Short mmCIF file of C-alpha atoms in Angstrom, two decimals:
data_model
loop_
_atom_site.label_atom_id
_atom_site.label_comp_id
_atom_site.label_asym_id
_atom_site.label_seq_id
_atom_site.Cartn_x
_atom_site.Cartn_y
_atom_site.Cartn_z
CA ASN E 1 80.30 134.76 130.35
CA ALA E 2 83.83 134.38 128.73
CA GLY E 3 84.28 131.09 130.45
CA VAL E 4 88.02 130.22 130.74
CA THR E 5 90.51 132.45 129.15
CA GLN E 6 94.39 132.23 128.97
CA THR E 7 96.88 134.90 128.42
CA PRO E 8 99.08 134.92 126.29
CA LYS E 9 97.98 132.92 123.28
CA PHE E 10 101.51 132.54 121.93
CA ARG E 11 105.05 133.04 123.40
CA VAL E 12 108.48 132.50 122.23
CA LEU E 13 111.24 132.23 124.95
CA LYS E 14 114.95 131.72 125.12
CA THR E 15 116.26 129.08 127.36
CA GLY E 16 116.69 130.28 130.92
CA GLN E 17 114.07 133.08 130.60
CA SER E 18 111.05 133.17 132.88
CA MET E 19 107.42 133.89 132.13
CA THR E 20 104.00 133.60 133.85
CA LEU E 21 100.85 132.20 132.18
CA LEU E 22 97.47 133.53 133.30
CA CYS E 23 94.34 131.65 133.43
CA ALA E 24 91.06 133.25 134.43
CA GLN E 25 87.57 132.03 134.86
CA ASP E 26 84.35 133.73 135.49
CA MET E 27 82.15 130.77 136.53
CA ASN E 28 83.02 130.95 140.30
CA HIS E 29 84.55 127.58 140.11
CA GLU E 30 86.52 126.13 143.04
CA TYR E 31 88.69 123.73 141.12
CA MET E 32 91.47 124.92 138.51
CA TYR E 33 94.01 122.88 136.58
CA TRP E 34 97.05 123.25 134.43
CA TYR E 35 97.82 120.70 131.59
CA ARG E 36 100.54 120.51 128.92
CA GLN E 37 100.01 118.80 125.56
CA ASP E 38 103.02 117.60 123.48
CA PRO E 39 102.38 116.89 119.75
CA GLY E 40 100.45 113.83 119.13
CA MET E 41 99.74 113.16 122.72
CA GLY E 42 97.09 113.55 125.32
CA LEU E 43 97.09 116.20 128.01
CA ARG E 44 99.12 115.81 131.15
CA LEU E 45 98.34 117.45 134.45
CA ILE E 46 101.07 119.76 135.79
CA HIS E 47 99.48 121.21 138.95
CA TYR E 48 95.93 121.94 140.17
CA SER E 49 94.16 123.82 142.97
CA VAL E 50 90.98 122.87 145.01
CA GLY E 51 90.31 126.43 146.09
CA GLU E 52 91.79 129.97 146.66
CA GLY E 53 95.23 129.77 148.36
CA THR E 54 95.76 126.03 147.65
CA THR E 55 97.89 124.23 145.13
CA ALA E 56 98.89 120.55 144.57
CA LYS E 57 101.17 118.68 142.22
CA GLY E 58 99.92 116.73 139.17
CA GLU E 59 101.81 114.15 136.98
CA VAL E 60 104.61 116.48 135.63
CA PRO E 61 105.17 119.24 138.04
CA ASP E 62 108.95 119.57 137.88
CA GLY E 63 110.07 123.03 136.37
CA TYR E 64 106.73 124.68 137.05
CA ASN E 65 105.30 126.67 140.02
CA VAL E 66 101.65 127.99 140.34
CA SER E 67 99.81 130.26 142.44
CA ARG E 68 96.03 130.72 143.36
CA LEU E 69 95.86 134.05 145.18
CA LYS E 70 92.46 134.84 143.82
CA LYS E 71 89.63 132.38 143.24
CA GLN E 72 89.11 133.37 139.61
CA ASN E 73 92.72 133.33 138.61
CA PHE E 74 95.37 130.43 138.56
CA LEU E 75 98.95 131.40 137.43
CA LEU E 76 101.51 129.01 135.98
CA GLY E 77 105.21 130.05 136.15
CA LEU E 78 108.36 128.87 134.40
CA GLU E 79 111.27 130.30 136.38
CA SER E 80 114.06 129.07 133.92
CA ALA E 81 112.54 127.89 130.68
CA ALA E 82 114.04 124.83 128.96
CA PRO E 83 113.35 123.56 125.34
CA SER E 84 111.73 120.45 126.75
CA GLN E 85 108.87 122.84 127.98
CA THR E 86 107.88 123.65 124.43
CA SER E 87 104.34 122.69 124.38
CA VAL E 88 100.78 123.89 124.35
CA TYR E 89 99.50 124.61 127.81
CA PHE E 90 95.81 124.38 128.72
CA CYS E 91 93.96 125.68 131.80
CA ALA E 92 90.78 124.17 133.03
CA SER E 93 88.10 124.72 135.89
CA ARG E 94 85.19 122.94 137.42
CA ASP E 95 82.53 123.35 139.91
CA GLN E 96 83.12 121.72 143.20
CA SER E 97 79.62 119.95 143.18
CA TRP E 98 79.61 116.30 142.38
CA VAL E 99 76.63 116.91 140.26
CA TYR E 100 78.59 118.75 137.71
CA ASN E 101 81.53 116.58 136.52
CA GLU E 102 82.51 118.72 133.53
CA GLN E 103 85.83 120.43 133.30
CA PHE E 104 85.90 123.64 131.23
CA PHE E 105 88.99 124.21 129.27
CA GLY E 106 90.65 127.42 127.93
CA PRO E 107 91.83 127.87 124.32
CA GLY E 108 95.46 127.22 125.28
CA THR E 109 98.85 129.04 125.14
CA ARG E 110 101.35 127.83 122.66
CA LEU E 111 104.90 128.14 124.09
CA THR E 112 108.16 127.72 122.16
CA VAL E 113 111.57 127.58 124.11
CA LEU E 114 114.56 128.15 121.76
CA ASP T 1 96.17 104.93 137.62
CA ALA T 2 93.49 102.87 135.74
CA LYS T 3 94.32 102.79 131.91
CA THR T 4 92.14 102.93 128.86
CA THR T 5 92.81 101.61 125.39
CA GLN T 6 91.43 103.27 122.29
CA PRO T 7 92.08 102.78 118.52
CA ASN T 8 94.48 105.35 117.10
CA SER T 9 92.18 106.41 114.44
CA MET T 10 88.76 105.76 112.91
CA GLU T 11 86.88 106.99 109.83
CA SER T 12 83.19 107.56 109.16
CA ASN T 13 81.05 108.99 106.50
CA GLU T 14 78.98 112.10 107.21
CA GLU T 15 75.52 111.45 108.53
CA GLU T 16 76.30 107.86 109.47
CA PRO T 17 76.53 106.67 113.06
CA VAL T 18 79.90 106.26 114.66
CA HIS T 19 80.87 103.89 117.45
CA LEU T 20 84.13 104.83 119.26
CA PRO T 21 85.22 101.79 121.53
CA CYS T 22 87.33 101.94 124.75
CA ASN T 23 88.66 99.21 126.80
CA HIS T 24 89.29 99.68 130.55
CA SER T 25 89.86 96.29 131.99
CA THR T 26 91.30 97.46 135.27
CA ILE T 27 88.43 99.83 136.11
CA SER T 28 87.51 100.01 139.79
CA GLY T 29 83.99 100.07 141.18
CA THR T 30 84.12 103.92 141.83
CA ASP T 31 85.86 105.08 138.53
CA TYR T 32 83.57 107.02 136.33
CA ILE T 33 84.00 106.86 132.62
CA HIS T 34 84.33 110.24 131.00
CA TRP T 35 84.55 111.16 127.26
CA TYR T 36 86.10 114.45 126.13
CA ARG T 37 86.96 115.57 122.55
CA GLN T 38 89.31 118.07 121.14
CA LEU T 39 88.61 119.77 117.89
CA PRO T 40 91.67 121.05 116.07
CA SER T 41 93.59 123.85 117.69
CA GLN T 42 91.06 123.97 120.71
CA GLY T 43 91.02 122.82 124.20
CA PRO T 44 89.15 119.65 125.13
CA GLU T 45 85.53 119.71 125.70
CA TYR T 46 83.23 117.46 127.70
CA VAL T 47 81.10 114.96 125.86
CA ILE T 48 79.44 112.59 128.33
CA HIS T 49 80.09 110.48 131.38
CA GLY T 50 78.71 107.54 133.05
CA LEU T 51 79.21 104.94 136.00
CA THR T 52 77.19 101.85 135.18
CA SER T 53 73.98 102.56 133.21
CA ASN T 54 73.82 103.72 129.58
CA VAL T 55 73.59 107.62 129.22
CA ASN T 56 72.28 109.76 126.67
CA ASN T 57 72.67 113.61 126.04
CA ARG T 58 72.36 116.07 123.30
CA MET T 59 75.79 115.33 121.89
CA ALA T 60 76.08 111.60 122.16
CA SER T 61 75.27 108.27 123.74
CA LEU T 62 77.48 106.24 126.17
CA ALA T 63 76.99 102.42 126.20
CA ILE T 64 78.75 100.78 129.17
CA ALA T 65 79.30 96.95 129.22
CA GLU T 66 77.68 95.03 132.01
CA ASP T 67 81.18 94.21 133.50
CA ARG T 68 82.30 97.78 132.98
CA LYS T 69 85.59 96.70 131.23
CA SER T 70 84.58 98.41 128.05
CA SER T 71 82.47 101.26 126.74
CA THR T 72 81.42 102.79 123.54
CA LEU T 73 80.76 106.32 122.63
CA ILE T 74 78.07 106.60 119.95
CA LEU T 75 77.55 109.56 117.75
CA HIS T 76 74.23 109.02 116.11
CA ARG T 77 74.75 111.06 112.87
CA ALA T 78 78.36 112.26 112.38
CA THR T 79 78.96 115.67 111.04
CA LEU T 80 81.96 117.30 109.68
CA ARG T 81 82.15 119.29 112.78
CA ASP T 82 82.62 115.93 114.72
CA ALA T 83 86.08 115.55 113.38
CA ALA T 84 88.07 115.49 116.54
CA VAL T 85 90.34 113.48 118.90
CA TYR T 86 88.05 111.59 121.24
CA TYR T 87 89.44 110.74 124.67
CA CYS T 88 88.07 107.96 126.91
CA ILE T 89 89.11 108.76 130.45
CA LEU T 90 88.60 107.14 133.91
CA ARG T 91 87.99 109.68 136.56
CA GLU T 92 89.63 108.78 139.82
CA ILE T 93 88.81 110.53 143.09
CA SER T 94 91.94 112.04 144.89
CA SER T 95 92.34 112.18 148.71
CA ASP T 96 91.78 115.94 148.66
CA SER T 97 88.32 115.27 147.20
CA SER T 98 89.44 116.57 143.70
CA TYR T 99 89.61 114.33 140.76
CA LYS T 100 92.12 114.17 137.98
CA LEU T 101 91.67 113.34 134.28
CA ILE T 102 94.32 111.16 133.05
CA PHE T 103 94.31 111.53 129.17
CA GLY T 104 95.56 108.88 126.95
CA SER T 105 96.34 109.54 123.25
CA GLY T 106 92.62 109.07 122.26
CA THR T 107 91.17 108.17 118.83
CA ARG T 108 91.26 110.55 115.88
CA LEU T 109 87.99 110.58 114.12
CA LEU T 110 87.96 111.58 110.45
CA VAL T 111 84.58 112.28 108.84
CA ARG T 112 84.22 111.92 105.20
CA PRO T 113 81.79 114.22 103.33
#
């Protein structure tokens, strides 16, 4: 199993450009999450999904949109990138069962907005 | 959101035990205590979690105070690979039956050879 994968690994954008980050998981998990991590700080939750076709806002949702059209994929979109969105983005997933509490994280996408 | 307080950094010698403290004085009765760690240039990985009783797994032990206002992550024999940022997190249940992990800034553990 590949676990949680993220595409791309690195990206440089100019202010105002748009892009989509892809997160894929092969563990049949119901819940998926997008976080951002700024230098020297912990992760902050952007959006999350509790199942296919559902999305919800996290701590810092402004400037981002998400979609969960397929259970295994969770997309994060930036419609008009700003320098403040320069960060490392992590995706995570977890099983819906309360027996398993672990979130599995992807390797991250490093985004720079000039 | 309930908050946790951790030291910014700690140092340890290789093959010695490490005790990483965490204060969570505003914890509620249903909050689980989770620990994750983040190795350099990687995503976080789960370490351990608990509610009231002390917990052990292959990676670490979690000691929870009787009043639950503090906890300690114990690495029994630190290795160089354990050098990471360790996050103590209170897991809160959301109205949609999901739960969110609210990360603080964590403790950076340095392991000396």
